[in-house]
mmCIF file of C-alpha atoms in Angstrom:
data_model
loop_
_atom_site.group_PDB
_atom_site.id
_atom_site.type_symbol
_atom_site.label_atom_id
_atom_site.label_comp_id
_atom_site.label_asym_id
_atom_site.label_seq_id
_atom_site.Cartn_x
_atom_site.Cartn_y
_atom_site.Cartn_z
ATOM 1 C CA UNK O 1 -12.111 30.562 11.882
ATOM 2 C CA UNK O 2 -12.204 30.440 8.091
ATOM 3 C CA UNK O 3 -13.095 33.770 6.545
ATOM 4 C CA UNK O 4 -16.793 34.278 6.003
ATOM 5 C CA UNK O 5 -17.921 30.735 6.665
ATOM 6 C CA UNK O 6 -18.323 30.670 10.428
ATOM 7 C CA UNK O 7 -16.731 27.229 10.485
ATOM 8 C CA UNK O 8 -13.712 26.429 12.577
ATOM 9 C CA UNK O 9 -11.200 23.820 11.541
ATOM 10 C CA UNK O 10 -8.418 24.235 14.081
ATOM 11 C CA UNK O 11 -6.411 21.174 15.093
ATOM 12 C CA UNK O 12 -8.036 21.253 18.529
ATOM 13 C CA UNK O 13 -11.271 23.182 19.019
ATOM 14 C CA UNK O 14 -12.665 24.014 22.423
ATOM 15 C CA UNK O 15 -16.341 24.861 22.770
ATOM 16 C CA UNK O 16 -17.601 25.860 26.219
ATOM 17 C CA UNK O 17 -15.369 23.358 27.943
ATOM 18 C CA UNK O 18 -15.883 20.597 25.359
ATOM 19 C CA UNK O 19 -12.585 19.750 23.736
ATOM 20 C CA UNK O 20 -12.789 18.617 20.135
ATOM 21 C CA UNK O 21 -9.841 16.336 19.274
ATOM 22 C CA UNK O 22 -7.626 17.013 16.279
ATOM 23 C CA UNK O 23 -9.032 16.095 12.878
ATOM 24 C CA UNK O 24 -6.613 14.907 10.197
ATOM 25 C CA UNK O 25 -8.904 15.743 7.294
ATOM 26 C CA UNK O 26 -10.261 19.144 8.343
ATOM 27 C CA UNK O 27 -13.809 17.914 7.751
ATOM 28 C CA UNK O 28 -14.901 18.600 11.343
ATOM 29 C CA UNK O 29 -16.396 22.045 11.880
ATOM 30 C CA UNK O 30 -18.109 23.854 14.731
ATOM 31 C CA UNK O 31 -21.065 26.213 14.443
ATOM 32 C CA UNK O 32 -20.509 29.058 16.888
ATOM 33 C CA UNK O 33 -23.688 31.112 16.398
ATOM 34 C CA UNK O 34 -27.085 31.106 14.727
ATOM 35 C CA UNK O 35 -25.646 32.951 11.726
ATOM 36 C CA UNK O 36 -22.781 30.437 11.445
ATOM 37 C CA UNK O 37 -25.181 27.491 11.564
ATOM 38 C CA UNK O 38 -27.473 29.130 8.999
ATOM 39 C CA UNK O 39 -24.485 29.554 6.672
ATOM 40 C CA UNK O 40 -23.433 25.941 7.239
ATOM 41 C CA UNK O 41 -26.947 24.681 6.471
ATOM 42 C CA UNK O 42 -27.016 26.725 3.254
ATOM 43 C CA UNK O 43 -23.648 25.274 2.240
ATOM 44 C CA UNK O 44 -24.837 21.734 2.991
ATOM 45 C CA UNK O 45 -28.041 22.231 1.001
ATOM 46 C CA UNK O 46 -26.124 23.504 -2.029
ATOM 47 C CA UNK O 47 -23.451 20.799 -1.847
ATOM 48 C CA UNK O 48 -23.223 17.245 -3.096
ATOM 49 C CA UNK O 49 -20.966 16.344 -0.139
ATOM 50 C CA UNK O 50 -22.638 14.113 2.464
ATOM 51 C CA UNK O 51 -22.857 15.756 5.880
ATOM 52 C CA UNK O 52 -23.797 15.015 9.470
ATOM 53 C CA UNK O 53 -24.680 17.581 12.117
ATOM 54 C CA UNK O 54 -24.322 16.684 15.793
ATOM 55 C CA UNK O 55 -26.679 18.862 17.850
ATOM 56 C CA UNK O 56 -25.529 18.762 21.462
ATOM 57 C CA UNK O 57 -25.044 20.789 24.628
ATOM 58 C CA UNK O 58 -22.266 21.217 27.163
ATOM 59 C CA UNK O 59 -24.603 20.308 30.043
ATOM 60 C CA UNK O 60 -25.609 17.019 28.361
ATOM 61 C CA UNK O 61 -23.601 14.085 29.714
ATOM 62 C CA UNK O 62 -24.506 11.830 26.790
ATOM 63 C CA UNK O 63 -23.360 14.538 24.356
ATOM 64 C CA UNK O 64 -20.000 14.746 26.110
ATOM 65 C CA UNK O 65 -19.653 10.961 25.901
ATOM 66 C CA UNK O 66 -20.378 10.684 22.158
ATOM 67 C CA UNK O 67 -18.371 13.756 21.071
ATOM 68 C CA UNK O 68 -14.940 11.999 21.056
ATOM 69 C CA UNK O 69 -16.421 9.164 18.962
ATOM 70 C CA UNK O 70 -18.002 11.714 16.599
ATOM 71 C CA UNK O 71 -14.583 13.333 16.165
ATOM 72 C CA UNK O 72 -12.885 9.969 15.665
ATOM 73 C CA UNK O 73 -15.471 8.966 13.057
ATOM 74 C CA UNK O 74 -14.721 12.174 11.148
ATOM 75 C CA UNK O 75 -11.294 10.666 10.437
ATOM 76 C CA UNK O 76 -12.880 7.391 9.303
ATOM 77 C CA UNK O 77 -15.250 9.162 6.883
ATOM 78 C CA UNK O 78 -13.108 11.893 5.242
ATOM 79 C CA UNK O 79 -15.603 12.515 2.430
ATOM 80 C CA UNK O 80 -18.295 13.559 4.949
ATOM 81 C CA UNK O 81 -18.650 17.048 6.387
ATOM 82 C CA UNK O 82 -18.989 16.779 10.171
ATOM 83 C CA UNK O 83 -20.549 19.666 12.103
ATOM 84 C CA UNK O 84 -20.954 20.122 15.847
ATOM 85 C CA UNK O 85 -23.632 22.649 16.867
ATOM 86 C CA UNK O 86 -24.225 23.529 20.523
ATOM 87 C CA UNK O 87 -27.936 24.253 20.948
ATOM 88 C CA UNK O 88 -27.198 26.950 23.532
ATOM 89 C CA UNK O 89 -24.919 28.841 21.114
ATOM 90 C CA UNK O 90 -27.418 28.538 18.231
ATOM 91 C CA UNK O 91 -30.800 28.891 19.983
ATOM 92 C CA UNK O 92 -32.805 30.208 17.017
ATOM 93 C CA UNK O 93 -31.603 27.722 14.400
ATOM 94 C CA UNK O 94 -31.822 24.757 16.785
ATOM 95 C CA UNK O 95 -35.229 25.423 18.312
ATOM 96 C CA UNK O 96 -36.579 22.368 16.451
ATOM 97 C CA UNK O 97 -34.128 20.083 18.317
ATOM 98 C CA UNK O 98 -35.962 18.318 21.150
ATOM 99 C CA UNK O 99 -33.342 15.755 22.261
ATOM 100 C CA UNK O 100 -29.597 15.901 22.717
ATOM 101 C CA UNK O 101 -27.664 14.552 21.065
ATOM 102 C CA UNK O 102 -29.522 14.591 17.767
ATOM 103 C CA UNK O 103 -27.756 13.774 14.508
ATOM 104 C CA UNK O 104 -29.027 14.932 11.112
ATOM 105 C CA UNK O 105 -27.659 13.247 7.991
ATOM 106 C CA UNK O 106 -27.595 14.992 4.607
ATOM 107 C CA UNK O 107 -26.970 13.645 1.125
ATOM 108 C CA UNK O 108 -27.146 15.679 -2.102
ATOM 109 C CA UNK O 109 -28.272 18.683 -0.060
ATOM 110 C CA UNK O 110 -31.299 16.947 1.465
ATOM 111 C CA UNK O 111 -31.781 15.724 5.013
ATOM 112 C CA UNK O 112 -32.207 11.976 4.661
ATOM 113 C CA UNK O 113 -32.024 10.656 8.214
ATOM 114 C CA UNK O 114 -32.123 11.551 11.887
ATOM 115 C CA UNK O 115 -30.718 9.731 14.911
ATOM 116 C CA UNK O 116 -31.413 10.457 18.574
ATOM 117 C CA UNK O 117 -29.071 9.558 21.416
ATOM 118 C CA UNK O 118 -25.605 8.130 21.505
ATOM 119 C CA UNK O 119 -24.007 4.903 20.413
ATOM 120 C CA UNK O 120 -20.756 4.856 18.509
ATOM 121 C CA UNK O 121 -21.671 1.710 16.590
ATOM 122 C CA UNK O 122 -25.112 3.075 15.657
ATOM 123 C CA UNK O 123 -23.523 6.327 14.501
ATOM 124 C CA UNK O 124 -20.865 4.469 12.497
ATOM 125 C CA UNK O 125 -23.550 2.344 10.820
ATOM 126 C CA UNK O 126 -25.609 5.404 9.850
ATOM 127 C CA UNK O 127 -22.543 7.121 8.431
ATOM 128 C CA UNK O 128 -21.652 4.025 6.447
ATOM 129 C CA UNK O 129 -25.238 3.776 5.184
ATOM 130 C CA UNK O 130 -25.233 7.359 3.939
ATOM 131 C CA UNK O 131 -21.709 7.470 2.524
#
């Protein structure tokens, strides 16, 4: 874990049995607690870097299916910040999430889009749109 940020950028992250594949660009992070996610959201809101947050859960089959594609897309969009947040590990900061997976897209510090459900092509298209 990087000092003070609450973000992890290991070559292979494991979250509650979900294995996050290696990321060549280091732009794939994991929120591990409410405080970590709060810090990440503050960083996103004060940054000009486009970002996407994948809100998921280990018990969600659809989340498990889209996670490898999410990780793969992080290599295709190196200028994006990619964040995975498990709603069970961040219950306070994710209480507004009603469906898993939910993706929030940020540009210039503002949330500009939201996508519910999976679909690698849909996710790719949204990333391309907001890059």
